[in-house]
GROMACS .gro file of C-alpha atoms in nm:
model
  278
    1UNK     CA    1   0.178  -0.745  -0.288
    2UNK     CA    2  -0.054  -1.080  -0.413
    3UNK     CA    3  -0.151  -1.123  -0.794
    4UNK     CA    4  -0.555  -1.253  -0.695
    5UNK     CA    5  -0.599  -1.305  -1.030
    6UNK     CA    6  -0.533  -1.238  -1.421
    7UNK     CA    7  -0.745  -1.252  -1.716
    8UNK     CA    8  -0.670  -1.212  -2.091
    9UNK     CA    9  -0.875  -0.950  -2.222
   10UNK     CA   10  -0.819  -0.758  -2.572
   11UNK     CA   11  -0.457  -0.902  -2.582
   12UNK     CA   12  -0.354  -0.731  -2.304
   13UNK     CA   13  -0.400  -0.861  -1.876
   14UNK     CA   14  -0.665  -0.772  -1.659
   15UNK     CA   15  -0.542  -0.834  -1.325
   16UNK     CA   16  -0.629  -0.791  -0.963
   17UNK     CA   17  -0.397  -0.720  -0.655
   18UNK     CA   18  -0.395  -0.685  -0.283
   19UNK     CA   19  -0.172  -0.564  -0.078
   20UNK     CA   20  -0.117  -0.457   0.299
   21UNK     CA   21  -0.170  -0.076   0.340
   22UNK     CA   22   0.091   0.153   0.529
   23UNK     CA   23  -0.191   0.495   0.534
   24UNK     CA   24  -0.510   0.267   0.594
   25UNK     CA   25  -0.340  -0.005   0.813
   26UNK     CA   26  -0.584  -0.272   0.612
   27UNK     CA   27  -0.531  -0.506   0.339
   28UNK     CA   28  -0.628  -0.296   0.000
   29UNK     CA   29  -0.764  -0.406  -0.305
   30UNK     CA   30  -0.730  -0.225  -0.678
   31UNK     CA   31  -0.730  -0.364  -0.985
   32UNK     CA   32  -0.490  -0.295  -1.309
   33UNK     CA   33  -0.558  -0.354  -1.677
   34UNK     CA   34  -0.208  -0.338  -1.840
   35UNK     CA   35  -0.272  -0.340  -2.228
   36UNK     CA   36  -0.076  -0.527  -2.542
   37UNK     CA   37   0.195  -0.175  -2.553
   38UNK     CA   38   0.237  -0.266  -2.180
   39UNK     CA   39   0.468  -0.584  -2.324
   40UNK     CA   40   0.700  -0.335  -2.528
   41UNK     CA   41   0.767  -0.023  -2.268
   42UNK     CA   42   0.607   0.225  -2.068
   43UNK     CA   43   0.246   0.310  -2.084
   44UNK     CA   44   0.054   0.572  -1.940
   45UNK     CA   45  -0.248   0.542  -1.650
   46UNK     CA   46  -0.582   0.617  -1.608
   47UNK     CA   47  -0.694   0.613  -1.235
   48UNK     CA   48  -1.052   0.575  -1.220
   49UNK     CA   49  -1.224   0.639  -0.862
   50UNK     CA   50  -1.531   0.437  -0.793
   51UNK     CA   51  -1.856   0.617  -0.664
   52UNK     CA   52  -2.037   0.524  -0.297
   53UNK     CA   53  -2.091   0.141  -0.244
   54UNK     CA   54  -1.856   0.044  -0.506
   55UNK     CA   55  -1.530  -0.133  -0.469
   56UNK     CA   56  -1.280  -0.193  -0.783
   57UNK     CA   57  -1.480  -0.485  -0.924
   58UNK     CA   58  -1.774  -0.241  -1.056
   59UNK     CA   59  -1.613  -0.041  -1.299
   60UNK     CA   60  -1.328  -0.326  -1.411
   61UNK     CA   61  -1.673  -0.584  -1.439
   62UNK     CA   62  -1.918  -0.300  -1.620
   63UNK     CA   63  -1.687   0.010  -1.731
   64UNK     CA   64  -1.623  -0.154  -2.071
   65UNK     CA   65  -1.285   0.012  -2.080
   66UNK     CA   66  -1.071  -0.305  -2.178
   67UNK     CA   67  -1.119  -0.254  -2.551
   68UNK     CA   68  -1.039   0.083  -2.598
   69UNK     CA   69  -0.714   0.067  -2.350
   70UNK     CA   70  -0.597  -0.198  -2.568
   71UNK     CA   71  -0.616   0.006  -2.863
   72UNK     CA   72  -0.487   0.317  -2.737
   73UNK     CA   73  -0.240   0.173  -2.506
   74UNK     CA   74  -0.365   0.319  -2.197
   75UNK     CA   75  -0.266   0.146  -1.793
   76UNK     CA   76  -0.635   0.151  -1.641
   77UNK     CA   77  -0.595   0.130  -1.218
   78UNK     CA   78  -0.905   0.102  -0.987
   79UNK     CA   79  -0.852   0.111  -0.665
   80UNK     CA   80  -1.162   0.055  -0.332
   81UNK     CA   81  -1.356   0.305  -0.230
   82UNK     CA   82  -1.250   0.311   0.121
   83UNK     CA   83  -1.043   0.085   0.396
   84UNK     CA   84  -1.190  -0.236   0.505
   85UNK     CA   85  -1.252  -0.486   0.775
   86UNK     CA   86  -1.204  -0.234   1.082
   87UNK     CA   87  -1.564  -0.255   1.219
   88UNK     CA   88  -1.506   0.097   1.338
   89UNK     CA   89  -1.819   0.239   1.565
   90UNK     CA   90  -2.067   0.339   1.316
   91UNK     CA   91  -1.853   0.231   1.020
   92UNK     CA   92  -2.126   0.008   0.840
   93UNK     CA   93  -2.456   0.173   0.968
   94UNK     CA   94  -2.552   0.357   0.641
   95UNK     CA   95  -2.438   0.338   0.235
   96UNK     CA   96  -2.320   0.712   0.258
   97UNK     CA   97  -2.063   0.712   0.538
   98UNK     CA   98  -1.775   0.469   0.643
   99UNK     CA   99  -1.739   0.146   0.445
  100UNK     CA  100  -1.726   0.214   0.112
  101UNK     CA  101  -1.793   0.594   0.111
  102UNK     CA  102  -1.411   0.754   0.202
  103UNK     CA  103  -1.479   1.022  -0.022
  104UNK     CA  104  -1.117   1.051  -0.093
  105UNK     CA  105  -1.000   1.265   0.211
  106UNK     CA  106  -0.774   1.194   0.471
  107UNK     CA  107  -0.999   1.232   0.795
  108UNK     CA  108  -0.901   1.431   1.135
  109UNK     CA  109  -1.164   1.316   1.365
  110UNK     CA  110  -1.212   1.015   1.578
  111UNK     CA  111  -1.209   0.722   1.519
  112UNK     CA  112  -1.168   0.784   1.109
  113UNK     CA  113  -0.806   0.977   1.129
  114UNK     CA  114  -0.618   0.636   1.176
  115UNK     CA  115  -0.728   0.458   0.916
  116UNK     CA  116  -0.943   0.687   0.646
  117UNK     CA  117  -0.657   0.854   0.453
  118UNK     CA  118  -0.775   0.761   0.084
  119UNK     CA  119  -0.623   1.057  -0.065
  120UNK     CA  120  -0.305   1.014   0.080
  121UNK     CA  121  -0.327   0.663  -0.071
  122UNK     CA  122  -0.473   0.703  -0.389
  123UNK     CA  123  -0.204   0.980  -0.455
  124UNK     CA  124   0.113   0.836  -0.294
  125UNK     CA  125   0.126   0.419  -0.186
  126UNK     CA  126  -0.148   0.331  -0.428
  127UNK     CA  127   0.109   0.469  -0.734
  128UNK     CA  128   0.392   0.310  -0.577
  129UNK     CA  129   0.250  -0.007  -0.524
  130UNK     CA  130   0.104  -0.045  -0.867
  131UNK     CA  131   0.450   0.063  -0.984
  132UNK     CA  132   0.634  -0.253  -0.817
  133UNK     CA  133   0.359  -0.463  -0.916
  134UNK     CA  134   0.382  -0.345  -1.302
  135UNK     CA  135   0.688  -0.164  -1.336
  136UNK     CA  136   0.570  -0.073  -1.740
  137UNK     CA  137   0.355   0.150  -1.578
  138UNK     CA  138   0.452   0.530  -1.694
  139UNK     CA  139   0.454   0.690  -1.313
  140UNK     CA  140   0.474   1.060  -1.476
  141UNK     CA  141   0.222   1.035  -1.723
  142UNK     CA  142  -0.142   0.988  -1.548
  143UNK     CA  143  -0.459   1.109  -1.601
  144UNK     CA  144  -0.746   1.074  -1.340
  145UNK     CA  145  -1.126   1.007  -1.403
  146UNK     CA  146  -1.416   0.883  -1.183
  147UNK     CA  147  -1.776   0.896  -1.123
  148UNK     CA  148  -2.037   0.994  -0.874
  149UNK     CA  149  -1.814   1.025  -0.526
  150UNK     CA  150  -1.535   0.921  -0.737
  151UNK     CA  151  -1.620   1.198  -0.994
  152UNK     CA  152  -1.554   1.459  -0.656
  153UNK     CA  153  -1.270   1.257  -0.579
  154UNK     CA  154  -1.113   1.273  -1.001
  155UNK     CA  155  -1.198   1.646  -0.988
  156UNK     CA  156  -1.071   1.762  -0.618
  157UNK     CA  157  -0.742   1.546  -0.620
  158UNK     CA  158  -0.661   1.645  -0.972
  159UNK     CA  159  -0.720   2.012  -0.920
  160UNK     CA  160  -0.498   1.969  -0.648
  161UNK     CA  161  -0.210   1.801  -0.799
  162UNK     CA  162  -0.157   1.919  -1.133
  163UNK     CA  163   0.213   1.774  -1.078
  164UNK     CA  164   0.056   1.459  -1.083
  165UNK     CA  165  -0.232   1.453  -1.290
  166UNK     CA  166  -0.197   1.562  -1.644
  167UNK     CA  167  -0.609   1.558  -1.691
  168UNK     CA  168  -0.941   1.534  -1.545
  169UNK     CA  169  -1.248   1.415  -1.639
  170UNK     CA  170  -1.566   1.306  -1.411
  171UNK     CA  171  -1.896   1.084  -1.478
  172UNK     CA  172  -2.199   1.226  -1.308
  173UNK     CA  173  -1.972   1.404  -1.005
  174UNK     CA  174  -2.066   1.551  -0.648
  175UNK     CA  175  -1.977   1.874  -0.772
  176UNK     CA  176  -2.012   2.091  -0.459
  177UNK     CA  177  -2.003   1.811  -0.161
  178UNK     CA  178  -1.991   2.149   0.091
  179UNK     CA  179  -2.363   2.245  -0.054
  180UNK     CA  180  -2.544   1.855  -0.067
  181UNK     CA  181  -2.654   1.641   0.132
  182UNK     CA  182  -2.378   1.356   0.039
  183UNK     CA  183  -2.133   1.596   0.121
  184UNK     CA  184  -2.178   1.757   0.410
  185UNK     CA  185  -2.269   1.446   0.635
  186UNK     CA  186  -1.912   1.276   0.480
  187UNK     CA  187  -1.694   1.575   0.539
  188UNK     CA  188  -1.858   1.684   0.895
  189UNK     CA  189  -1.779   1.337   0.982
  190UNK     CA  190  -1.455   1.282   0.873
  191UNK     CA  191  -1.314   1.683   0.900
  192UNK     CA  192  -1.539   1.817   1.192
  193UNK     CA  193  -1.700   2.145   1.140
  194UNK     CA  194  -1.382   2.379   1.034
  195UNK     CA  195  -1.539   2.459   0.723
  196UNK     CA  196  -1.196   2.605   0.599
  197UNK     CA  197  -1.131   2.223   0.573
  198UNK     CA  198  -1.390   2.112   0.375
  199UNK     CA  199  -1.333   2.400   0.094
  200UNK     CA  200  -1.008   2.133   0.007
  201UNK     CA  201  -1.225   1.879  -0.087
  202UNK     CA  202  -1.461   2.061  -0.285
  203UNK     CA  203  -1.401   2.109  -0.665
  204UNK     CA  204  -1.609   2.446  -0.680
  205UNK     CA  205  -1.395   2.560  -0.372
  206UNK     CA  206  -1.071   2.501  -0.487
  207UNK     CA  207  -1.139   2.654  -0.863
  208UNK     CA  208  -1.290   2.965  -0.684
  209UNK     CA  209  -0.905   2.959  -0.463
  210UNK     CA  210  -0.721   2.945  -0.798
  211UNK     CA  211  -0.687   2.587  -0.846
  212UNK     CA  212  -0.659   2.519  -1.231
  213UNK     CA  213  -0.648   2.256  -1.495
  214UNK     CA  214  -0.465   2.378  -1.785
  215UNK     CA  215  -0.559   2.086  -1.985
  216UNK     CA  216  -0.947   2.133  -1.940
  217UNK     CA  217  -1.173   1.917  -1.760
  218UNK     CA  218  -1.438   1.689  -1.908
  219UNK     CA  219  -1.767   1.614  -1.747
  220UNK     CA  220  -2.036   1.372  -1.897
  221UNK     CA  221  -2.419   1.372  -1.706
  222UNK     CA  222  -2.712   1.213  -1.773
  223UNK     CA  223  -3.000   1.409  -1.742
  224UNK     CA  224  -3.230   1.126  -1.606
  225UNK     CA  225  -2.980   1.079  -1.322
  226UNK     CA  226  -3.192   1.030  -0.989
  227UNK     CA  227  -2.935   1.254  -0.767
  228UNK     CA  228  -2.885   1.531  -1.054
  229UNK     CA  229  -3.055   1.818  -0.861
  230UNK     CA  230  -3.014   1.709  -0.485
  231UNK     CA  231  -2.626   1.564  -0.487
  232UNK     CA  232  -2.443   1.631  -0.837
  233UNK     CA  233  -2.515   1.981  -0.888
  234UNK     CA  234  -2.328   2.063  -1.232
  235UNK     CA  235  -2.433   2.406  -1.278
  236UNK     CA  236  -2.208   2.492  -0.969
  237UNK     CA  237  -1.942   2.337  -1.121
  238UNK     CA  238  -2.016   2.512  -1.468
  239UNK     CA  239  -2.054   2.892  -1.268
  240UNK     CA  240  -1.710   2.858  -1.083
  241UNK     CA  241  -1.557   2.757  -1.375
  242UNK     CA  242  -1.679   3.031  -1.599
  243UNK     CA  243  -1.617   3.261  -1.340
  244UNK     CA  244  -1.261   3.130  -1.323
  245UNK     CA  245  -1.165   3.067  -1.672
  246UNK     CA  246  -1.166   2.720  -1.646
  247UNK     CA  247  -1.196   2.499  -1.909
  248UNK     CA  248  -1.493   2.293  -1.910
  249UNK     CA  249  -1.633   2.064  -2.120
  250UNK     CA  250  -1.957   1.950  -1.979
  251UNK     CA  251  -2.223   1.730  -2.160
  252UNK     CA  252  -2.589   1.685  -2.068
  253UNK     CA  253  -2.713   1.324  -2.183
  254UNK     CA  254  -3.020   1.342  -2.216
  255UNK     CA  255  -3.243   1.004  -2.110
  256UNK     CA  256  -2.936   0.858  -1.922
  257UNK     CA  257  -2.931   0.790  -1.528
  258UNK     CA  258  -2.674   0.718  -1.249
  259UNK     CA  259  -2.581   0.353  -1.369
  260UNK     CA  260  -2.299   0.194  -1.490
  261UNK     CA  261  -2.527   0.183  -1.830
  262UNK     CA  262  -2.411   0.568  -1.879
  263UNK     CA  263  -2.067   0.513  -1.766
  264UNK     CA  264  -1.968   0.235  -1.986
  265UNK     CA  265  -2.189   0.411  -2.291
  266UNK     CA  266  -1.942   0.711  -2.286
  267UNK     CA  267  -1.616   0.577  -2.131
  268UNK     CA  268  -1.495   0.537  -2.467
  269UNK     CA  269  -1.514   0.934  -2.509
  270UNK     CA  270  -1.358   0.996  -2.175
  271UNK     CA  271  -1.057   0.736  -2.261
  272UNK     CA  272  -1.020   0.931  -2.607
  273UNK     CA  273  -1.020   1.270  -2.478
  274UNK     CA  274  -0.777   1.160  -2.161
  275UNK     CA  275  -0.563   0.988  -2.385
  276UNK     CA  276  -0.533   1.275  -2.629
  277UNK     CA  277  -0.312   1.473  -2.294
  278UNK     CA  278  -0.155   1.174  -2.190
   0.00000   0.00000   0.00000
């Protein structure tokens, strides 16, 4: 591991780390904010998953989480969205598949299967490496959140791993990848044509199949989001939760779009909500 940078912020430390990943076979980068409370003992962790085309830097620079994390004593961990530097055939041809678009799945199709293992990376290796970088992290006390593709990742990984994640929230998540162009392209490319395999990476399908988050789920969705009707479809998540009795708080925010201005506006609400459950 290498500490690339460390910057003081609201009494805490904003760090950026790189390490050689066994899961992806590439160098991976993540950002880690350690609140002032980390100087005195273990602190709970909020894991944030970014959306299409993003890296760790988008939320680190634009998310506005540091002040609230410092107040609440929360660490904030943000990984990259895919392996980098591989130059696989077709990897850089489009913004919504390949580089920057790992979709938080473990790919089974070639040439992706060897490197595009973002589910295993995020839920296993990343947490282990972050714990080695910062022994003050309480890896028994983790919440997960994310935006867009990362909201999809937060919902699916959180629902599949209630042993690991105590609370789930999302900003404008891809609610049902099976039913939208982004998801169909990604799941088909990474997993092949077996729709049964797709259900493991669809929040609505997981809830239909019995997955639950006892602490409830918080979602914020902007009503001026340009991807709302075609790609995000929060009504599908709302209906799946209603039928299954899964607690869901869905805030539809008038006038807000898909940008980091939206995320920064409601980041404090999410951190306080997650913090109450950690």
